[in-house]
């Protein structure tokens, strides 16, 4: 991919620019720290390129407006932080059920409740998975740099369109506000997946046979969109076998495209004695430790960083558990994803949580001290 | 007049509404209004919330969007901003629109976005079995107000007007012809339009409040309604207990979606 010279930008800006690069032309949102910059950039940029920015009356309405615009055929994004993310859950569930693409950005801050608006945290990992009610599938990306934020936002928009599935960008205050270089590709060089404009003659909005593109309203395909369980044409049904099939179908979409959705990266020793599993800003501290310990000191350590946290990278964790004796899971919460790691490690390695929840980042020293303890 | 079969999803009928429910009458008035106004089927979108009346969306053969409770106007706002050329009718119940959806209602009015809100007011939450809503008159009984509600009701159209809506009308299921005309006028009005359609819910409201069955309720509705034009000539004592009927206000003001798109065209060069 041809890239131009690097641009220095903030994580929130990278998110907004990534969205615009991926064709997002509609933003609805409500002001909240620490995600407000996303809205401000969208408010400045979208009108210049013929897009729509609207500040809604609340977070619930922002989520609803985004879904409405998606049904109209636009690529859409909304951004918020913890308290706002709580409010968005209702309509997020609707978008999952009705299979309406959209990207929801949550720049996490310290909670619960209003918490510490300006302090970083990773406390919304489980909320991102299970925040809306019911047995729903979800895709959640967790970037660890400004550069990753830019590219994962593009991936989020593409996947959301392709799978007709909401995608969540789970940033944290550190990533959202830090400045780093991003290589912005030249115009036309970016991998933006176009939605198909070919509508098959037997098009059904919710075809049981598999994915069909969303045909926007206003083009003579008269179908129904609802949050109720529905048949292939979108009409409500409460028929038990139908309901079960419809729910299986929602999950099957993600399973089928699992390899495109689940993104991870491993660095370090092939057969590490101590491995770290990290995501989001915590990857940064972990990476600096592993780089030094492995490349400089040749210690048997490794780092599996998760760009995708949901669906959970179960296979990657299972593979790691076969190699490592100890798996350290640093998280800026009281231990959320670690439970999932334990589930797939399944006793094959020792899982050690490293938690910090005082509104400060986990430092490289904290990680290297723990590694040292387990190596000796 | 026969309803155009094209605009109805006849295969989805019979509907789920109780015998004597006013929802069918209001829905039919809406379909006739759409037909009379001469809209192309493709440019019309029906959006609805949650509740008995909102199920109408499923029976109408357009692009139909049955949303979440109270949020219909917020979904519609996004769609209208994305596709200003579409004509949107937003069907809501009284609780849906004025309680859980109250915030979206006043802000849609404030923006004066070109949406046509059809509020089917049966003074009660019907689908959940008869709880009081912000449009239940004081003293009327509900499962959650067994002794009669102490709360005061909104005057929905005053609320809409105060919040900035530019068209407000009230009709009822007992006078379907007029209701149809009111909806047509609302649709033609550029800006946020509200049509409050009074509708009988004999099952969850009428029975508990001893208002009789559907026939008595419709009769009562007709008798208590006074056309705005006639009300102007009546004194206060005569108007006691009456409900004003017809177009209560129609104001010219800039409409949000067209203003926005004009602005971006300018910016665009
Ligand atoms: S409960 Fe009332 S509003 Fe609902 S369908 Fe029955 S009569 Fe109509």
XYZ file of C-alpha atoms and ligand atoms in Angstrom:
653
model
C 0.000 0.000 0.000
C 1.477 3.339 -1.041
C 1.719 5.724 1.853
C 2.384 9.414 1.970
C 4.491 11.234 4.511
C 3.535 10.784 8.126
C 0.995 13.064 9.770
C 1.069 13.737 13.478
C -2.363 13.268 14.962
C -4.353 12.379 18.054
C -6.063 9.007 18.451
C -9.499 10.567 18.337
C -8.530 12.422 15.178
C -7.204 9.221 13.623
C -10.532 7.631 14.351
C -12.436 10.454 12.651
C -10.043 10.542 9.686
C -10.119 6.772 9.326
C -13.887 6.881 9.236
C -13.903 9.562 6.560
C -11.318 7.628 4.534
C -13.580 4.591 4.743
C -16.515 6.519 3.350
C -18.352 7.512 6.516
C -20.521 10.502 5.626
C -22.899 10.644 8.574
C -22.140 11.351 12.195
C -24.613 11.822 15.026
C -23.380 12.325 18.549
C -23.615 13.973 21.911
C -20.746 15.772 23.686
C -18.824 13.686 26.213
C -15.265 13.630 27.514
C -12.911 12.126 26.361
C -14.392 11.493 22.917
C -15.600 14.986 22.010
C -12.773 15.597 19.512
C -14.232 12.936 17.222
C -17.479 14.918 17.019
C -15.677 18.229 16.582
C -13.593 16.946 13.701
C -16.637 15.416 12.054
C -18.565 18.672 12.486
C -15.788 20.531 10.695
C -15.010 18.007 7.963
C -18.265 16.337 6.980
C -20.067 19.400 5.591
C -17.021 20.092 3.399
C -17.385 16.740 1.692
C -21.148 16.694 1.413
C -21.696 14.661 4.566
C -24.065 15.145 7.465
C -23.143 15.990 11.033
C -25.857 16.301 13.620
C -25.587 16.859 17.338
C -28.539 15.043 18.828
C -30.462 15.708 22.023
C -28.937 12.726 23.817
C -26.864 9.575 23.385
C -29.885 7.397 22.733
C -31.013 9.651 19.909
C -27.501 9.710 18.435
C -27.479 5.948 18.167
C -30.978 5.979 16.676
C -30.098 8.665 14.131
C -27.043 6.725 13.018
C -29.189 3.650 12.394
C -31.765 5.735 10.521
C -29.080 7.207 8.275
C -27.592 3.768 7.622
C -30.988 2.578 6.480
C -30.929 5.548 4.143
C -27.707 4.163 2.657
C -25.008 6.217 4.360
C -21.929 4.933 6.152
C -22.245 6.088 9.728
C -20.338 6.539 12.956
C -21.007 7.793 16.458
C -18.577 8.287 19.325
C -19.046 8.385 23.061
C -17.540 7.389 26.389
C -18.662 5.120 29.252
C -21.842 6.847 30.495
C -22.938 7.509 26.922
C -22.073 3.978 25.904
C -24.459 2.746 28.587
C -27.236 4.798 27.006
C -26.469 3.570 23.514
C -26.932 -0.076 24.405
C -30.663 -0.148 23.676
C -30.367 0.885 20.067
C -27.086 -0.933 19.610
C -29.051 -4.105 20.230
C -31.581 -2.943 17.660
C -28.854 -2.468 15.045
C -27.553 -5.978 15.729
C -31.017 -7.479 15.481
C -32.068 -5.531 12.410
C -28.602 -5.992 10.862
C -27.922 -2.342 10.241
C -24.245 -1.448 9.795
C -22.707 1.291 11.945
C -19.550 1.966 13.929
C -19.730 2.965 17.592
C -16.634 4.436 19.215
C -16.266 4.242 22.988
C -13.273 6.144 24.324
C -13.218 4.494 27.730
C -12.806 6.483 30.888
C -12.669 5.515 34.519
C -16.021 4.272 35.813
C -18.433 3.181 37.194
C -20.888 6.015 36.612
C -19.415 9.462 35.963
C -16.191 8.108 37.505
C -13.127 10.083 36.511
C -13.937 11.607 33.120
C -10.317 12.341 32.225
C -8.654 9.206 33.578
C -7.934 6.205 31.355
C -9.368 2.782 32.081
C -10.302 -0.444 30.366
C -13.410 -1.034 32.380
C -15.886 -1.398 29.519
C -14.568 -4.647 28.072
C -17.459 -6.732 29.339
C -19.985 -4.007 28.688
C -18.829 -3.883 25.073
C -19.488 -7.604 24.916
C -22.703 -7.868 26.876
C -24.007 -4.322 27.353
C -27.178 -4.766 25.378
C -29.625 -7.434 26.449
C -30.019 -10.805 24.825
C -27.664 -13.308 23.229
C -26.166 -11.100 20.592
C -22.970 -11.286 18.547
C -20.618 -8.307 18.591
C -17.332 -7.176 17.071
C -15.004 -5.067 19.210
C -11.637 -3.652 18.163
C -9.179 -2.329 20.700
C -6.320 -0.332 19.112
C -3.028 0.219 20.905
C -1.731 3.153 18.891
C -2.905 6.092 16.856
C -1.819 4.311 13.709
C -3.842 1.225 14.635
C -6.809 3.416 15.451
C -6.766 4.797 11.929
C -6.557 1.414 10.226
C -8.876 -0.428 12.568
C -11.535 2.251 12.088
C -11.343 1.617 8.364
C -11.562 -2.123 8.983
C -14.504 -1.523 11.301
C -16.411 0.400 8.650
C -15.678 -2.216 5.996
C -16.630 -5.162 8.168
C -19.722 -3.445 9.432
C -20.914 -2.894 5.876
C -20.018 -6.341 4.693
C -21.583 -8.211 7.598
C -24.399 -5.738 8.281
C -23.255 -5.777 11.859
C -22.378 -2.949 14.255
C -18.691 -2.757 15.136
C -17.367 -1.141 18.300
C -14.084 0.724 18.467
C -13.034 0.427 22.091
C -10.438 3.116 22.609
C -9.189 4.382 25.923
C -8.351 7.858 27.081
C -4.608 7.292 26.485
C -5.020 6.259 22.852
C -7.731 8.845 22.230
C -5.611 11.761 23.369
C -2.040 10.760 22.537
C -0.302 12.106 19.446
C 1.604 9.834 17.099
C 2.556 9.629 13.483
C 0.135 8.077 11.082
C 0.885 7.246 7.464
C -2.165 8.247 5.524
C -2.387 6.396 2.229
C -2.677 8.340 -0.989
C -6.144 8.923 -2.288
C -7.470 5.846 -4.009
C -4.854 3.597 -2.433
C -6.910 2.649 0.521
C -8.678 -0.617 0.929
C -12.237 0.528 1.180
C -14.648 -2.180 0.334
C -17.436 -0.916 -1.857
C -20.836 -2.256 -1.116
C -22.294 -4.103 -4.017
C -24.762 -2.084 -6.052
C -26.000 -5.215 -7.758
C -29.205 -6.342 -6.167
C -30.134 -9.921 -7.009
C -33.645 -10.298 -8.395
C -34.620 -12.627 -5.545
C -33.171 -10.274 -2.923
C -34.450 -10.745 0.594
C -33.401 -8.404 3.380
C -32.691 -11.268 5.788
C -31.999 -14.170 3.483
C -31.698 -17.446 5.376
C -29.168 -18.623 2.818
C -26.633 -16.020 3.835
C -25.508 -12.432 3.652
C -27.324 -10.021 1.397
C -26.479 -6.356 0.963
C -28.631 -3.761 2.663
C -30.784 -2.096 0.030
C -31.438 1.398 1.363
C -34.963 2.722 1.742
C -36.402 4.660 -1.134
C -35.499 2.370 -4.034
C -38.682 0.414 -4.394
C -37.816 -2.609 -2.259
C -40.577 -2.544 0.314
C -39.392 -4.457 3.316
C -39.873 -4.126 7.048
C -37.194 -3.389 9.611
C -37.870 -4.268 13.238
C -36.163 -5.186 16.480
C -38.618 -8.042 16.859
C -37.583 -11.469 15.698
C -38.433 -11.531 12.035
C -38.603 -13.689 8.951
C -36.539 -13.342 5.753
C -38.575 -10.311 4.704
C -38.316 -8.598 8.051
C -41.833 -9.364 9.317
C -42.314 -10.187 12.990
C -42.460 -13.802 14.049
C -42.468 -15.470 17.425
C -42.470 -18.979 16.064
C -39.924 -20.971 18.182
C -37.994 -22.781 15.398
C -37.879 -19.530 13.447
C -36.604 -17.566 16.411
C -33.843 -20.061 17.058
C -32.804 -20.105 13.405
C -32.724 -16.325 13.240
C -30.464 -16.071 16.277
C -28.153 -18.801 14.961
C -27.989 -16.932 11.687
C -26.790 -13.739 13.391
C -23.967 -15.632 15.088
C -23.083 -17.705 12.022
C -22.254 -14.518 10.104
C -19.404 -13.767 12.471
C -18.204 -17.346 12.645
C -18.002 -17.555 8.876
C -15.847 -14.455 8.593
C -13.909 -15.133 11.781
C -10.483 -14.874 10.152
C -11.248 -11.429 8.793
C -12.615 -10.279 12.121
C -10.168 -11.659 14.673
C -6.913 -9.723 14.456
C -3.975 -10.428 16.758
C -0.243 -9.998 16.673
C 2.527 -11.969 18.354
C 6.076 -10.859 19.050
C 8.827 -12.586 21.017
C 10.081 -16.084 21.685
C 8.504 -18.986 19.780
C 8.221 -21.068 22.922
C 7.920 -18.481 25.642
C 7.990 -19.443 29.279
C 6.172 -16.261 30.165
C 3.774 -14.654 27.724
C 1.689 -11.518 28.008
C -1.788 -11.117 26.558
C -2.723 -7.451 26.225
C -5.003 -5.076 24.346
C -5.473 -1.317 24.023
C -3.011 1.068 25.626
C -1.652 -1.657 27.914
C -0.003 -3.214 24.840
C 2.356 -0.245 24.771
C 3.936 -0.969 28.137
C 3.960 -4.696 27.457
C 5.615 -4.230 24.090
C 8.439 -2.121 25.432
C 9.127 -4.756 28.084
C 9.046 -7.702 25.673
C 11.185 -5.931 23.094
C 13.902 -5.387 25.634
C 13.588 -8.751 27.356
C 13.499 -10.764 24.145
C 15.515 -8.853 21.579
C 18.099 -7.500 23.976
C 18.251 -9.984 26.825
C 17.113 -13.055 24.845
C 14.701 -14.108 27.544
C 11.937 -16.633 26.712
C 9.076 -14.130 26.720
C 6.430 -13.091 24.230
C 3.480 -10.766 23.729
C 0.183 -11.586 22.107
C -1.599 -8.311 21.457
C -5.269 -8.428 20.635
C -6.602 -5.882 18.173
C -9.892 -7.751 18.288
C -11.169 -8.607 21.737
C -14.683 -9.738 20.701
C -15.285 -12.259 19.257
C -12.638 -13.486 21.661
C -9.465 -14.829 19.974
C -9.969 -18.272 21.505
C -7.815 -20.185 19.021
C -4.866 -17.872 19.467
C -5.074 -18.198 23.233
C -5.337 -21.994 23.012
C -2.237 -22.078 20.824
C -0.345 -19.809 23.187
C -1.318 -21.924 26.190
C 0.359 -24.918 24.543
C 3.671 -23.020 24.441
C 3.752 -20.806 27.504
C 4.025 -21.841 31.139
C 2.728 -18.561 32.449
C 0.375 -16.055 30.818
C 0.218 -12.580 32.299
C -2.876 -10.505 31.531
C -2.387 -6.820 32.346
C -5.620 -4.819 32.346
C -6.625 -1.388 33.576
C -9.624 -2.805 35.363
C -10.272 -5.300 38.146
C -9.863 -8.247 35.751
C -12.263 -8.583 32.850
C -10.732 -10.236 29.798
C -8.584 -12.424 32.040
C -11.598 -14.610 32.765
C -11.941 -15.306 29.082
C -8.219 -16.075 28.792
C -8.547 -18.571 31.638
C -11.486 -20.187 29.929
C -9.436 -21.054 26.851
C -6.114 -21.697 28.572
C -8.076 -24.325 30.406
C -5.417 -25.149 32.962
C -2.636 -25.653 30.407
C -0.688 -22.667 31.706
C -0.796 -20.514 34.768
C -2.812 -17.338 34.177
C -1.680 -14.334 36.189
C -3.740 -11.144 36.200
C -2.084 -7.772 36.599
C -4.655 -5.118 37.407
C -4.540 -1.432 37.932
C -7.589 0.700 38.532
C -6.421 3.979 39.985
C -6.728 5.900 36.738
C -3.068 5.464 35.813
C -1.478 3.332 33.118
C 0.174 0.027 33.882
C 3.885 0.788 33.669
C 6.600 -1.257 31.952
C 8.231 -1.643 35.363
C 5.151 -3.308 36.801
C 5.127 -5.796 33.939
C 8.838 -6.534 33.907
C 8.864 -7.063 37.642
C 6.123 -9.650 37.311
C 7.859 -11.348 34.390
C 11.073 -11.464 36.397
C 9.285 -13.107 39.269
C 7.874 -15.860 37.072
C 11.076 -16.434 35.133
C 13.180 -17.003 38.231
C -63.438 5.008 -0.893
C -61.657 1.683 -1.360
C -58.176 1.507 0.093
C -55.470 0.943 -2.445
C -54.406 -2.636 -2.055
C -50.919 -1.663 -3.208
C -50.355 0.279 -0.028
C -51.442 -2.557 2.251
C -49.642 -5.780 2.983
C -52.811 -7.785 2.737
C -50.972 -11.018 3.498
C -50.046 -9.642 6.902
C -53.713 -9.172 7.786
C -55.715 -9.770 9.931
C -54.067 -7.281 12.240
C -53.345 -7.860 15.932
C -55.673 -5.126 17.216
C -58.645 -5.842 19.471
C -62.175 -5.554 18.130
C -63.331 -1.944 18.418
C -59.802 -0.534 18.501
C -59.346 2.809 16.760
C -55.919 1.964 15.347
C -57.376 0.519 12.163
C -59.374 3.685 11.472
C -56.366 5.927 11.992
C -54.178 3.693 9.827
C -56.777 3.717 7.048
C -56.959 7.516 7.231
C -53.182 7.648 6.862
C -53.219 5.371 3.821
C -55.955 7.445 2.172
C -54.065 10.632 2.906
C -50.908 9.245 1.301
C -52.913 8.188 -1.694
C -54.787 11.446 -1.999
C -51.613 13.459 -1.725
C -50.348 11.509 -4.720
C -47.044 10.280 -3.319
C -45.011 7.715 -5.155
C -44.835 4.535 -3.068
C -41.023 4.598 -3.133
C -40.662 8.030 -1.630
C -42.801 7.273 1.406
C -41.344 5.763 4.581
C -43.365 4.757 7.613
C -41.487 4.875 10.904
C -43.060 3.760 14.151
C -42.252 3.274 17.802
C -43.455 0.578 20.167
C -47.041 -0.016 21.185
C -50.314 -1.123 19.650
C -50.587 1.670 17.091
C -46.960 1.310 16.045
C -47.699 -2.150 14.705
C -49.393 -0.371 11.799
C -46.001 -0.111 10.087
C -45.979 -3.852 9.482
C -49.266 -3.705 7.578
C -48.323 -0.905 5.214
C -46.582 -1.649 1.953
C -43.801 0.918 1.952
C -40.333 0.924 3.388
C -41.296 0.529 7.002
C -39.175 0.987 10.093
C -40.478 -0.295 13.401
C -38.025 1.116 15.938
C -37.514 1.044 19.712
C -39.838 2.460 22.367
C -39.968 6.249 22.188
C -37.170 6.550 19.664
C -39.053 6.638 16.379
C -38.441 10.358 15.819
C -34.712 10.000 16.469
C -34.415 7.191 13.890
C -36.516 9.261 11.505
C -34.268 12.294 12.019
C -31.226 10.303 10.900
C -33.017 8.924 7.885
C -34.445 12.291 6.861
C -31.028 13.948 7.144
C -29.489 11.193 5.033
C -32.304 11.209 2.476
C -34.144 14.534 2.557
C -36.104 13.652 -0.580
C -38.100 10.977 1.272
C -41.448 11.709 2.950
C -41.628 10.256 6.431
C -44.695 9.502 8.516
C -43.895 8.660 12.112
C -46.596 6.739 13.950
C -46.419 6.817 17.731
C -48.692 6.170 20.645
C -49.298 8.696 23.421
C -46.968 7.045 25.930
C -44.396 6.264 23.271
C -44.295 9.849 22.022
C -44.796 11.937 25.122
C -43.265 9.886 27.965
C -40.276 7.809 26.926
C -39.985 9.704 23.644
C -40.675 13.155 25.058
C -37.146 14.402 24.576
C -37.019 13.378 20.928
C -40.446 14.909 20.396
C -39.546 18.374 21.663
C -36.217 18.384 19.860
C -37.736 17.312 16.558
C -40.135 20.212 17.030
C -37.314 22.592 17.903
C -35.352 21.643 14.781
C -38.493 21.926 12.691
C -37.358 18.904 10.702
C -39.783 17.836 7.998
C -41.314 14.780 9.667
C -45.000 14.014 9.986
C -45.728 12.772 13.472
C -49.016 10.908 13.776
C -49.673 10.503 17.485
C -52.400 7.985 18.133
C -53.730 9.120 21.479
C -55.849 6.573 23.295
C -54.869 8.036 26.685
C -53.374 4.758 27.877
C -50.639 2.172 27.414
C -52.677 -0.427 25.592
C -50.175 -3.128 24.734
C -49.006 -3.551 28.305
C -52.572 -3.661 29.565
C -53.660 -0.193 30.646
C -51.127 1.939 32.519
C -51.543 5.712 32.637
C -49.596 7.885 30.199
C -48.749 11.587 30.188
C -51.904 12.052 28.083
C -54.265 10.300 30.506
C -56.622 12.986 31.812
C -56.477 13.654 35.564
C -58.817 11.415 37.504
C -59.016 8.658 34.901
C -58.273 5.127 36.011
C -55.456 2.880 34.901
C -53.880 -0.302 36.260
C -51.123 1.881 37.705
C -53.619 4.486 38.906
C -56.447 2.334 40.278
C -58.024 5.282 42.071
C -57.635 7.617 39.106
C -54.424 9.414 38.172
C -53.473 12.511 40.154
C -51.055 13.600 37.468
C -51.925 16.303 35.007
C -51.892 15.554 31.301
C -49.892 17.291 28.602
C -51.700 19.242 25.966
C -49.630 17.609 23.243
C -50.186 20.267 20.612
C -49.420 23.126 22.992
C -46.259 21.261 23.928
C -45.340 20.815 20.265
C -46.020 24.439 19.481
C -44.058 25.678 22.457
C -41.131 23.522 21.399
C -41.155 24.932 17.876
C -43.322 22.638 15.756
C -44.804 24.517 12.805
C -47.939 22.491 12.172
C -50.343 21.031 14.695
C -53.716 19.433 14.159
C -56.114 17.266 16.097
C -58.559 14.781 14.701
C -60.231 11.633 15.916
C -61.241 8.161 14.871
C -64.907 9.149 14.951
C -64.343 11.587 12.081
C -62.043 9.660 9.729
C -62.628 11.920 6.706
C -61.425 14.934 8.579
C -58.510 12.984 10.017
C -57.458 12.026 6.530
C -57.563 15.673 5.442
C -55.545 16.740 8.447
C -52.866 14.161 7.679
C -52.761 15.313 4.049
C -52.255 18.890 5.163
C -49.573 17.835 7.625
C -47.764 15.954 4.871
C -47.845 18.969 2.578
C -46.535 21.241 5.297
C -42.775 21.686 5.193
C -41.509 21.407 8.754
C -42.292 19.383 11.832
C -45.980 18.490 11.771
C -47.947 16.844 14.527
C -51.344 15.261 14.060
C -52.878 14.090 17.289
C -55.405 11.403 16.445
C -57.739 10.588 19.328
C -58.530 6.915 19.202
C -60.616 4.589 21.338
C -59.035 1.778 23.288
C -62.125 0.038 24.627
C -60.134 -2.831 26.103
C -57.482 -1.167 28.250
C -59.064 2.269 28.796
C -62.775 2.357 28.038
C -63.806 -0.603 30.120
C -61.948 0.461 33.267
C -63.296 3.991 33.025
C -66.862 2.936 32.208
C -66.819 4.747 28.892
C -68.687 1.939 27.204
C -67.629 -0.033 24.154
C -66.128 1.223 20.923
C -69.397 2.676 19.650
C -70.026 4.715 22.803
C -66.432 5.843 22.929
C -66.516 7.039 19.317
C -69.785 8.802 19.968
C -68.339 10.492 23.033
C -65.317 11.568 21.025
C -67.449 13.123 18.352
C -69.698 14.910 20.819
C -66.885 16.410 22.837
C -64.943 17.686 19.857
C -65.426 21.184 18.523
C -63.915 22.505 15.322
C -61.409 25.298 15.954
C -63.283 27.600 13.600
C -66.490 27.149 15.579
C -64.739 27.394 18.927
C -63.666 30.935 18.050
C -67.311 31.970 18.284
C -68.041 30.105 21.517
C -67.521 31.374 25.045
C -65.459 29.677 27.700
C -68.365 28.093 29.501
C -69.531 26.346 26.324
C -66.023 25.104 25.656
C -65.696 23.476 29.087
C -64.805 19.795 28.617
C -64.559 20.122 24.833
C -61.611 19.172 22.677
C -60.526 21.386 19.811
C -60.463 19.742 16.475
C -58.830 20.737 13.171
C -55.663 22.644 12.336
C -54.607 24.425 15.515
C -51.550 26.094 14.077
C -49.615 26.293 10.830
C -46.529 28.475 10.760
C -43.898 29.190 8.122
C -40.330 28.699 9.352
C -37.043 27.356 7.971
C -36.996 23.585 7.793
C -33.891 21.873 9.170
C -32.986 19.169 6.637
C -33.290 21.476 3.626
C -31.388 24.243 5.420
C -28.634 21.784 6.246
C -28.335 20.476 2.733
C -28.343 23.991 1.344
C -25.481 24.797 3.709
C -23.377 21.813 2.668
C -23.932 22.551 -1.011
C -22.601 26.039 -0.415
C -19.585 24.720 1.490
C -19.055 22.190 -1.194
C -18.609 25.024 -3.650
S -55.261 -2.721 23.801
Fe -56.411 -0.928 23.169
S -55.062 0.139 21.729
Fe -54.258 -1.928 21.958
S -55.173 -3.064 20.262
Fe -56.503 -3.355 22.056
S -58.032 -1.739 21.888
Fe -56.366 -1.192 20.533
